[in-house]
Short mmCIF file of C-alpha atoms in Angstrom, two decimals:
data_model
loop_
_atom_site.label_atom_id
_atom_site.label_comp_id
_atom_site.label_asym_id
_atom_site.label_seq_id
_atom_site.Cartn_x
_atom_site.Cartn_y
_atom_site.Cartn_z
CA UNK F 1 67.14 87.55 112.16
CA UNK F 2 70.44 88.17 110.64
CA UNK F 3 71.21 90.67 113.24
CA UNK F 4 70.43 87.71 116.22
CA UNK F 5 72.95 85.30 113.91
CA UNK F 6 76.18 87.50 113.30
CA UNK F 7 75.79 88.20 117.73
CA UNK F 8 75.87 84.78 118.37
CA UNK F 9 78.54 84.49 115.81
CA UNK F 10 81.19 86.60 116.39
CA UNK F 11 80.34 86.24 120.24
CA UNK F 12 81.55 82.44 119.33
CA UNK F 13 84.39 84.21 117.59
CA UNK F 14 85.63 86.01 120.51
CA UNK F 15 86.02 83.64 122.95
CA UNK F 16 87.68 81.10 120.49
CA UNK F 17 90.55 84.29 119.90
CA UNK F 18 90.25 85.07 123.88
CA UNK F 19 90.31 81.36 125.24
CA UNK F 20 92.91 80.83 127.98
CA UNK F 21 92.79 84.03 129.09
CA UNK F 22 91.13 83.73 132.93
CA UNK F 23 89.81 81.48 135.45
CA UNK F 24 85.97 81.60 134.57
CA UNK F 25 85.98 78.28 132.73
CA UNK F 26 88.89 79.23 130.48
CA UNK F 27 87.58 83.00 130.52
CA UNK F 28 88.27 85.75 132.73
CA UNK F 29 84.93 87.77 133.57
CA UNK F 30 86.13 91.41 131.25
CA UNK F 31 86.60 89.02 128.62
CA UNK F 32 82.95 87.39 128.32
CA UNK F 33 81.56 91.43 129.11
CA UNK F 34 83.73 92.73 126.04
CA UNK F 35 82.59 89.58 123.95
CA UNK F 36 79.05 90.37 124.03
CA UNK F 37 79.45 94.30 123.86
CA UNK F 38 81.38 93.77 120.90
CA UNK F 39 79.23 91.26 119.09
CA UNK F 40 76.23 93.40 119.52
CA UNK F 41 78.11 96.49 117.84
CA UNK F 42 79.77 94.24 115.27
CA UNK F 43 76.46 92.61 114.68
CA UNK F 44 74.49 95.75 114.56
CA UNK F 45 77.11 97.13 111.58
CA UNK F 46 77.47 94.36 109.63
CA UNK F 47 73.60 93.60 109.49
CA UNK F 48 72.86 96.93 108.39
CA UNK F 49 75.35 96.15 105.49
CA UNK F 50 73.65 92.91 104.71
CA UNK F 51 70.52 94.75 104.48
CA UNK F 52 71.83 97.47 102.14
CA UNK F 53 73.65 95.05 99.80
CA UNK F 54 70.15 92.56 100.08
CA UNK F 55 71.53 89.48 101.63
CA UNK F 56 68.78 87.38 103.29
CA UNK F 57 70.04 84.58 106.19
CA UNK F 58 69.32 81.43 104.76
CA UNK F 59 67.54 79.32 107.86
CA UNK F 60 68.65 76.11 106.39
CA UNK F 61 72.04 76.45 107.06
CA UNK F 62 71.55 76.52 110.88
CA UNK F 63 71.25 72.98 111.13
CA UNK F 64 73.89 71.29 112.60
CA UNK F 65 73.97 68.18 110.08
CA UNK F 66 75.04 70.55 107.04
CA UNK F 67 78.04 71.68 109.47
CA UNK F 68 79.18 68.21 110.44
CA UNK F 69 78.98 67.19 106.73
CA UNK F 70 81.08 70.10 105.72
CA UNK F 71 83.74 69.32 108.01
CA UNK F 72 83.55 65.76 107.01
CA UNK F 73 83.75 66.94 103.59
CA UNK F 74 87.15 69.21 104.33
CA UNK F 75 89.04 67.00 106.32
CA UNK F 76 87.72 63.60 104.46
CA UNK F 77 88.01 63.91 100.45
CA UNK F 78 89.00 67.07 99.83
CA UNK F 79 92.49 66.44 101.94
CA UNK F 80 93.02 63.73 100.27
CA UNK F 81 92.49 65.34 96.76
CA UNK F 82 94.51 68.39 97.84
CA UNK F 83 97.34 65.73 99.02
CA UNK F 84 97.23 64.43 94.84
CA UNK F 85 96.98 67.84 93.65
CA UNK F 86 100.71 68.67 95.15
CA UNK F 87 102.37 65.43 94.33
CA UNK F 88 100.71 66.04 90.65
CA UNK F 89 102.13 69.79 90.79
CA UNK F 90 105.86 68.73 92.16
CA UNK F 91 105.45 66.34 89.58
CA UNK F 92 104.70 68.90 86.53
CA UNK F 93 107.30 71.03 88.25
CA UNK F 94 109.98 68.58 88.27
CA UNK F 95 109.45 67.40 84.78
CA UNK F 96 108.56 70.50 82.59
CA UNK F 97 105.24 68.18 81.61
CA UNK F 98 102.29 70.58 80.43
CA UNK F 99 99.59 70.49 78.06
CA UNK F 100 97.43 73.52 79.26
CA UNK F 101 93.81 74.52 78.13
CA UNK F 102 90.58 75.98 79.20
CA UNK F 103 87.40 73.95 79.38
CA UNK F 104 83.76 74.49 79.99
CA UNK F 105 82.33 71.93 82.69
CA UNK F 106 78.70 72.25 83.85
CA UNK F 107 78.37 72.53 87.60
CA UNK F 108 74.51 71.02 87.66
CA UNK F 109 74.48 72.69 91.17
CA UNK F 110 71.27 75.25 91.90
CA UNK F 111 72.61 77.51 94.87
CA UNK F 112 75.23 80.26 94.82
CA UNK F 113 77.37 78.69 97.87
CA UNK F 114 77.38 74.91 96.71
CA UNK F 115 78.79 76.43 93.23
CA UNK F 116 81.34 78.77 95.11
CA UNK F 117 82.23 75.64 97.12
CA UNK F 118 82.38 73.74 94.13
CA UNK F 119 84.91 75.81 92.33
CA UNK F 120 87.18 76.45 95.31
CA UNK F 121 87.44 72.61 95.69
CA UNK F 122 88.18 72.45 92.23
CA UNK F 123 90.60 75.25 92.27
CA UNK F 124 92.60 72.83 95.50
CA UNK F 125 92.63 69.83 93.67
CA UNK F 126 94.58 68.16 91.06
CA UNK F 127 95.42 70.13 87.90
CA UNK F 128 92.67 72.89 88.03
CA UNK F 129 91.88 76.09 88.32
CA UNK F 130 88.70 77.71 87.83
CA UNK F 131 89.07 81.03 86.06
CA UNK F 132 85.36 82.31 85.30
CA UNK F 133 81.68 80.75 86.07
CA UNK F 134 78.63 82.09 83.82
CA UNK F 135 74.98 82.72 83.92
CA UNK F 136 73.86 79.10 83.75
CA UNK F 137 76.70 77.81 86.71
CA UNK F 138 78.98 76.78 83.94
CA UNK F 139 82.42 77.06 85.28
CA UNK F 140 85.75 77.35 83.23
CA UNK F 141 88.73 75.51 84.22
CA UNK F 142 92.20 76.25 83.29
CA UNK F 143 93.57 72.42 83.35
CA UNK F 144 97.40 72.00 83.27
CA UNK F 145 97.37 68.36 81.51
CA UNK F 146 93.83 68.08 79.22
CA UNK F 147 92.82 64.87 78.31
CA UNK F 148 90.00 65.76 77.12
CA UNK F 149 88.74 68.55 75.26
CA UNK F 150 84.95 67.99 76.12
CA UNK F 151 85.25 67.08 79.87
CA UNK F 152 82.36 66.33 82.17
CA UNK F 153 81.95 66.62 85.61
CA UNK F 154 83.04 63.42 86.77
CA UNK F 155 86.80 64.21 84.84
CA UNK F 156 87.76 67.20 86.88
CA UNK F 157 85.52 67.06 90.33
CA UNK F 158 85.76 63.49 91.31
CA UNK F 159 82.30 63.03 93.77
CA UNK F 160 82.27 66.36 94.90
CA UNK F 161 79.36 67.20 93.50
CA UNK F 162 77.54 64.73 95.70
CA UNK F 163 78.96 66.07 98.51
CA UNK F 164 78.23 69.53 97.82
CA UNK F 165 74.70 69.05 96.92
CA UNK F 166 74.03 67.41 100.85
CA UNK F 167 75.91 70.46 102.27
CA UNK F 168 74.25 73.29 100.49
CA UNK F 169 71.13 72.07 99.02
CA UNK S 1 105.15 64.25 120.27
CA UNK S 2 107.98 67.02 119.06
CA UNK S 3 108.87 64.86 116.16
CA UNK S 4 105.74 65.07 114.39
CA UNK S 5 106.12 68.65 114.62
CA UNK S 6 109.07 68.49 113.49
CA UNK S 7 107.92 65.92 110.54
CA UNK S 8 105.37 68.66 109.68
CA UNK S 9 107.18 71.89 109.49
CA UNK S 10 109.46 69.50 107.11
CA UNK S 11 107.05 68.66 105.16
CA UNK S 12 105.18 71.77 105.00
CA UNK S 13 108.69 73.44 103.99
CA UNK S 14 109.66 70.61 100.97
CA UNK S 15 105.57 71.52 99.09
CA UNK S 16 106.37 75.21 99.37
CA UNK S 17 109.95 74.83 97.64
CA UNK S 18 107.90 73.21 95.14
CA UNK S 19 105.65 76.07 95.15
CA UNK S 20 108.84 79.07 94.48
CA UNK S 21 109.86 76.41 91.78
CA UNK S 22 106.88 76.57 90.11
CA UNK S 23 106.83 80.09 89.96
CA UNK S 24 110.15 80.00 88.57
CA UNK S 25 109.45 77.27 85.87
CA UNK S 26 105.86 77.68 84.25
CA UNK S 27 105.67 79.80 81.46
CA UNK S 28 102.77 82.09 81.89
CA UNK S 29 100.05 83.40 84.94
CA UNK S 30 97.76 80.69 84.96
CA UNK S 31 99.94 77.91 85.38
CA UNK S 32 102.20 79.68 87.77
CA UNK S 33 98.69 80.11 89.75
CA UNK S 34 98.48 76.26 90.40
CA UNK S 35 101.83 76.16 91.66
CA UNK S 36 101.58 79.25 94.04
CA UNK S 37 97.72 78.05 94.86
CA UNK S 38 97.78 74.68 95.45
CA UNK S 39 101.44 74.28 96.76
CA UNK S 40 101.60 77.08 99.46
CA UNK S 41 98.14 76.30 100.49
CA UNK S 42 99.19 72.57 101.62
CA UNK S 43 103.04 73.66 102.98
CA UNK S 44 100.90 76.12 104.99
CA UNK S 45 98.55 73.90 106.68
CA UNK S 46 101.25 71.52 107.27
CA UNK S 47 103.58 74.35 108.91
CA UNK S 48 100.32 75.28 110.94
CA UNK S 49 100.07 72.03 112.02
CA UNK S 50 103.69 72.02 113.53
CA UNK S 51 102.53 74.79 115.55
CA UNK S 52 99.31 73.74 116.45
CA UNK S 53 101.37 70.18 118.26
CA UNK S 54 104.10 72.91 119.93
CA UNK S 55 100.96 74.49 121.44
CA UNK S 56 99.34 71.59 122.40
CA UNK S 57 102.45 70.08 124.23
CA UNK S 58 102.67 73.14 125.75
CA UNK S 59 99.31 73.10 127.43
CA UNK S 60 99.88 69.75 128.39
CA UNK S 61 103.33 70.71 130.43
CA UNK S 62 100.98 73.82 132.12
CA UNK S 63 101.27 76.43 129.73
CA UNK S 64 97.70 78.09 129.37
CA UNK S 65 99.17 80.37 126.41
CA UNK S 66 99.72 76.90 124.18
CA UNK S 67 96.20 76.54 123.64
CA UNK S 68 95.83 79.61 122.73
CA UNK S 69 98.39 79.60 120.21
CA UNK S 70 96.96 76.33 118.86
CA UNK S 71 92.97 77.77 118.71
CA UNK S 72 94.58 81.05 116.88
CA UNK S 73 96.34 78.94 114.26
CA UNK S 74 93.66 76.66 113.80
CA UNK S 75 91.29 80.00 112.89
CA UNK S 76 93.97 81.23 110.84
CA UNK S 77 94.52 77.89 109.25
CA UNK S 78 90.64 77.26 108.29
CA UNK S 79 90.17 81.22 106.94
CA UNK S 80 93.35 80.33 104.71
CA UNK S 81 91.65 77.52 103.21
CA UNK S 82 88.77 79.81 102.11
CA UNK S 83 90.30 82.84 100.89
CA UNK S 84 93.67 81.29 98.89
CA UNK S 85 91.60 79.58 96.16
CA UNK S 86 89.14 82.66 95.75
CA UNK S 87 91.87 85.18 95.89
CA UNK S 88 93.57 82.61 92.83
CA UNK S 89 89.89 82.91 91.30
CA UNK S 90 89.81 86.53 91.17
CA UNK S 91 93.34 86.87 89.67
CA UNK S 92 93.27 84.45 87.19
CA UNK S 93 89.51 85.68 85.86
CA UNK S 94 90.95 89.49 86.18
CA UNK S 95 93.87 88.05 83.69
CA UNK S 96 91.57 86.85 81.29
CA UNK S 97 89.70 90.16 81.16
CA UNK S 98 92.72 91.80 80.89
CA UNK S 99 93.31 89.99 77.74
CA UNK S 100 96.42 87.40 78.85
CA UNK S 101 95.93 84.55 76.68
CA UNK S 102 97.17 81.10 77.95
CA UNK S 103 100.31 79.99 76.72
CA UNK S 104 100.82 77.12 74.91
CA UNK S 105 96.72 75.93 75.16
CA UNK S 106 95.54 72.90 73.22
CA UNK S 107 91.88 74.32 73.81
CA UNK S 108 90.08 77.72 75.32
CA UNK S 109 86.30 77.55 75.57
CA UNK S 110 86.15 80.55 77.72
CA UNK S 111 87.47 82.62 74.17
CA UNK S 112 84.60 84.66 72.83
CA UNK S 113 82.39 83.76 75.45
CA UNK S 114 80.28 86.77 76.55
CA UNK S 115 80.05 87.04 80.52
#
């Protein structure tokens, strides 16, 4: 299963870096034969690893809806959050303006992904950082400016959470 | 069409000034983090974008190489947005194992905290 997976994706991968490069469609005929040999050794290596370290695929994330949503999600909120986030950082830049602190918000997200997602979209948008998650998918945040000492979700993450829990749950 | 490329690589270049002044101005690692995370990130993708227009107007005057150029940058561009903020991640947490404090902090509920 996971072997069938990384073929078909880093046969995708290929021809998105080799595009242009003939007159078969936009491939030339080497091209597509050195895709596929490649993806099957590539594929045959790296699911070995995935094996060894005990990574199972997870067949939910083959439907197309959950990939759609996710690039809704990147180029939809989290632009525009990431578009605050500088204009708040030239803004603390310009002005010397900092209060920093670490605080504890709880994620309330089950899966390992939708919590990694979660604290990279926190780490792009205004103020934050996350520094550490724990056992129970608590994350910490370094926040430049707190105004709050006990901050919920809602403070730091906007509606990501919703987001996050159609993409990866 | 050039313009907005133009507009771009301008725009791209103001965020990550902002970024080198961070650096320059915040007193310890974590908050120089935010400026060299969230600044460069967003002067990068704009910069990208320039590109990604010079490609495309070069495909559209014959050039089969533009779209090339514009599919690489776009790859480049969407693996940047996934490794800057865990690469960020993994400094700032090896900091705080390390035993940097952060300067100046009203509150710090990771302190003690067993993980």
């Amino acid at each position: 299963m996971s072997f069938k997976i990384t073929v078909v994706f880093s046969f995708l991968f290929y021809l998105a870096l080799s595009a242009g490069s003939g007159n078969l469609g936009l491939w030339s005929g080497e091209e597509l034969v050195f895709a596929l040999l490649f993806a099957v050794i590539s594929a045959a290596l790296v699911s070995r690893i995935f094996n060894a370290v005990g990574l199972k695929p997870n067949k939910s994330f083959l439907s197309p809806k959950r990939w759609v949503l996710l690039i809704a999600y990147v180029a939809g909120p989290l632009f525009v959050e990431m578009a605050k986030a500088n204009l708040d950082v030239a803004y603390r830049v310009l002005t010397g303006k900092i209060k920093p602190g670490i605080v504890k918000i709880p994620s309330g997200l089950k899966t390992n992904f939708g919590t990694t997602l979660l604290a990279n979209s926190i780490t792009l948008t205004p103020g934050t950082l996350t520094v550490d998650v724990d056992d129970k998918k608590n994350l910490y945040v370094h926040w430049i400016y707190v105004k709050k000492k006990e901050p919920d979700c809602g403070d730091i993450c906007s509606n990501f959470p919703d987001w996050i829990r159609r993409i990866a749950e | 069409m050039i313009e907005l490329a133009y507009l771009s690589l301008a725009i791209g270049l103001i965020f990550q000034t902002f970024g080198v002044v961070a650096l320059h101005r915040f007193p310890d690692v974590y908050t120089r983090l935010h400026g060299a995370t969230k600044c460069t990130t967003f002067g990068s993708i704009f910069i990208y974008l320039a590109v990604i227009i010079i490609g495309a107007i070069q495909f559209f005057e014959g050039n089969t190489q533009g779209m090339q150029l514009s599919l690489h940058t776009l790859l480049v561009m969407l693996l940047l947005l996934l490794t800057n903020p865990t690469g960020a991640h993994a400094i700032a947490r090896a900091a705080y194992r390390s035993g940097i404090k952060p300067a100046l902090a009203v509150v710090d509920k990771l302190k003690g905290v067993r993980i």
